[in-house]
XYZ file of N, CA and C in Angstrom:
174
model
N -25.012 -11.326 16.103
C -23.678 -11.079 15.608
C -23.602 -11.516 14.145
N -22.945 -10.721 13.324
C -22.852 -11.010 11.899
C -21.854 -12.138 11.642
N -22.263 -13.082 10.793
C -21.402 -14.217 10.474
C -20.422 -13.778 9.376
N -19.154 -14.045 9.612
C -18.147 -13.735 8.613
C -18.100 -14.845 7.569
N -17.927 -14.454 6.311
C -17.866 -15.453 5.249
C -16.509 -15.365 4.565
N -16.116 -16.457 3.939
C -14.813 -16.497 3.274
C -14.876 -15.753 1.937
N -13.707 -15.506 1.390
C -13.617 -14.838 0.099
C -14.329 -15.647 -0.981
N -14.136 -16.964 -0.971
C -14.767 -17.828 -1.976
C -16.284 -17.823 -1.853
N -16.785 -17.814 -0.617
C -18.236 -17.762 -0.417
C -18.811 -16.445 -0.927
N -18.097 -15.355 -0.660
C -18.549 -14.047 -1.140
C -18.544 -13.998 -2.664
N -17.508 -14.553 -3.286
C -17.431 -14.577 -4.748
C -18.587 -15.385 -5.328
N -18.938 -16.485 -4.685
C -20.053 -17.304 -5.146
C -21.370 -16.542 -5.016
N -21.551 -15.856 -3.896
C -22.772 -15.070 -3.689
C -22.918 -13.973 -4.732
N -21.810 -13.311 -5.055
C -21.841 -12.187 -5.999
C -21.724 -12.646 -7.453
N -21.572 -13.965 -7.639
C -21.444 -14.557 -8.975
C -20.281 -13.931 -9.748
N -19.118 -13.926 -9.064
C -17.899 -13.359 -9.632
C -16.912 -14.483 -9.898
N -16.228 -14.398 -11.031
C -15.222 -15.399 -11.355
C -13.908 -15.002 -10.693
N -13.330 -15.922 -9.935
C -12.078 -15.672 -9.234
C -10.930 -16.130 -10.125
N -10.000 -15.188 -10.389
C -8.831 -15.501 -11.221
C -7.582 -15.230 -10.384
N -6.728 -16.234 -10.207
C -5.509 -16.021 -9.416
C -4.598 -14.975 -10.068
N -3.887 -14.241 -9.232
C -2.970 -13.229 -9.728
C -1.726 -13.880 -10.294
N -1.182 -13.280 -11.332
C 0.078 -13.733 -11.907
C 1.214 -13.282 -10.991
N 2.205 -14.128 -10.775
C 3.291 -13.785 -9.863
C 4.105 -12.596 -10.362
N 4.111 -12.333 -11.668
C 4.861 -11.184 -12.175
C 4.230 -9.881 -11.677
N 2.910 -9.871 -11.473
C 2.247 -8.687 -10.931
C 2.731 -8.392 -9.515
N 2.937 -9.440 -8.741
C 3.384 -9.271 -7.365
C 4.797 -8.688 -7.348
N 5.654 -9.164 -8.227
C 7.028 -8.656 -8.284
C 7.032 -7.178 -8.648
N 6.224 -6.795 -9.626
C 6.144 -5.388 -10.028
C 5.605 -4.527 -8.885
N 4.599 -5.030 -8.180
C 4.026 -4.290 -7.067
C 5.045 -4.113 -5.946
N 5.788 -5.179 -5.633
C 6.812 -5.091 -4.587
C 7.881 -4.071 -4.960
N 8.299 -4.057 -6.217
C 9.293 -3.088 -6.680
C 8.750 -1.663 -6.531
N 7.497 -1.460 -6.931
C 6.867 -0.145 -6.805
C 6.829 0.299 -5.347
N 6.446 -0.591 -4.445
C 6.344 -0.234 -3.033
C 7.721 0.085 -2.445
N 8.758 -0.636 -2.853
C 10.111 -0.338 -2.375
C 10.540 1.051 -2.836
N 10.256 1.377 -4.090
C 10.605 2.698 -4.611
C 9.827 3.791 -3.882
N 8.558 3.540 -3.610
C 7.732 4.514 -2.895
C 8.263 4.737 -1.480
N 8.694 3.674 -0.820
C 9.231 3.791 0.533
C 10.539 4.582 0.524
N 11.394 4.332 -0.470
C 12.647 5.085 -0.580
C 12.379 6.567 -0.800
N 11.455 6.871 -1.702
C 11.119 8.266 -2.001
C 10.533 8.951 -0.772
N 9.679 8.256 -0.046
C 9.093 8.807 1.165
C 10.172 9.097 2.201
N 11.133 8.203 2.324
C 12.222 8.399 3.269
C 13.057 9.620 2.884
N 13.347 9.762 1.599
C 14.110 10.924 1.127
C 13.356 12.213 1.427
N 12.059 12.222 1.140
C 11.250 13.417 1.393
C 11.189 13.754 2.876
N 11.125 12.725 3.709
C 11.088 12.931 5.149
C 12.400 13.545 5.634
N 13.513 13.055 5.115
C 14.808 13.607 5.501
C 14.931 15.065 5.071
N 14.462 15.367 3.871
C 14.493 16.756 3.390
C 13.625 17.653 4.266
N 12.456 17.156 4.622
C 11.552 17.939 5.471
C 12.183 18.190 6.832
N 12.826 17.183 7.391
C 13.466 17.347 8.699
C 14.606 18.357 8.642
N 15.401 18.311 7.584
C 16.517 19.251 7.487
C 16.000 20.671 7.291
N 14.932 20.824 6.524
C 14.343 22.144 6.326
C 13.729 22.659 7.620
N 13.033 21.781 8.340
C 12.394 22.179 9.599
C 13.427 22.571 10.636
N 14.592 21.941 10.600
C 15.615 22.274 11.601
C 16.182 23.664 11.350
N 16.030 24.188 10.155
C 16.539 25.522 9.833
C 15.517 26.618 10.126
N 14.293 26.229 10.366
C 13.239 27.222 10.613
C 13.338 27.725 12.043
N 13.048 29.005 12.214
C 13.056 29.597 13.544
C 11.608 29.730 14.022
N 11.374 29.253 15.220
C 10.029 29.347 15.787
C 9.955 30.602 16.647
N 8.916 31.378 16.439
C 8.723 32.586 17.245
C 7.337 32.557 17.872
N 7.224 33.270 18.953
C 5.925 33.345 19.634
C 5.147 34.517 19.175
Protein backbone atom coordinates (compact mmCIF):
# COMPACT_ATOMS: atom_id res chain seq x y z
CA UNK A 1 0.00 0.00 0.00
CA UNK A 2 1.31 3.45 -0.90
CA UNK A 3 2.24 5.68 2.03
CA UNK A 4 0.58 9.08 1.95
CA UNK A 5 2.83 12.06 2.63
CA UNK A 6 1.99 15.53 3.86
CA UNK A 7 2.11 18.66 1.76
CA UNK A 8 5.25 19.84 3.58
CA UNK A 9 7.01 16.52 3.01
CA UNK A 10 6.17 16.65 -0.69
CA UNK A 11 7.44 20.23 -0.94
CA UNK A 12 10.70 19.17 0.73
CA UNK A 13 11.09 16.23 -1.65
CA UNK A 14 10.48 18.42 -4.71
CA UNK A 15 12.69 21.20 -3.28
CA UNK A 16 9.90 23.76 -3.59
CA UNK A 17 9.60 26.89 -1.48
CA UNK A 18 6.22 27.09 0.25
CA UNK A 19 4.76 30.61 0.42
CA UNK A 20 1.51 31.19 2.34
CA UNK A 21 -1.33 32.76 0.39
CA UNK A 22 -2.27 36.36 1.07
CA UNK A 23 -5.75 36.66 2.59
CA UNK A 24 -6.73 39.26 -0.03
CA UNK A 25 -6.40 36.52 -2.68
CA UNK A 26 -8.91 34.40 -0.80
CA UNK A 27 -11.41 37.27 -0.62
CA UNK A 28 -11.11 37.90 -4.37
CA UNK A 29 -11.51 34.19 -5.10
CA UNK A 30 -14.60 33.94 -2.88
CA UNK A 31 -16.15 36.95 -4.64
CA UNK A 32 -15.42 35.39 -8.04
CA UNK A 33 -16.98 32.07 -7.02
CA UNK A 34 -20.12 33.81 -5.69
CA UNK A 35 -20.51 35.68 -8.98
CA UNK A 36 -19.97 32.46 -10.95
CA UNK A 37 -22.62 30.67 -8.88
CA UNK A 38 -25.11 33.51 -9.44
CA UNK A 39 -24.46 33.51 -13.19
CA UNK A 40 -24.83 29.73 -13.34
CA UNK A 41 -28.13 29.95 -11.49
CA UNK A 42 -29.41 32.61 -13.90
CA UNK A 43 -28.38 30.51 -16.90
CA UNK A 44 -30.06 27.45 -15.42
CA UNK A 45 -33.31 29.35 -14.91
CA UNK A 46 -33.19 30.62 -18.49
CA UNK A 47 -32.54 27.12 -19.79
CA UNK A 48 -35.46 25.73 -17.78
CA UNK A 49 -37.86 28.39 -19.04
CA UNK A 50 -36.75 27.81 -22.62
CA UNK A 51 -37.03 24.03 -22.25
CA UNK A 52 -40.55 24.35 -20.87
CA UNK A 53 -41.58 26.08 -24.10
CA UNK A 54 -40.18 23.37 -26.35
CA UNK A 55 -42.53 20.75 -27.73
CA UNK A 56 -41.34 17.17 -27.69
CA UNK A 57 -42.40 14.99 -30.60
CA UNK A 58 -41.86 11.36 -31.38
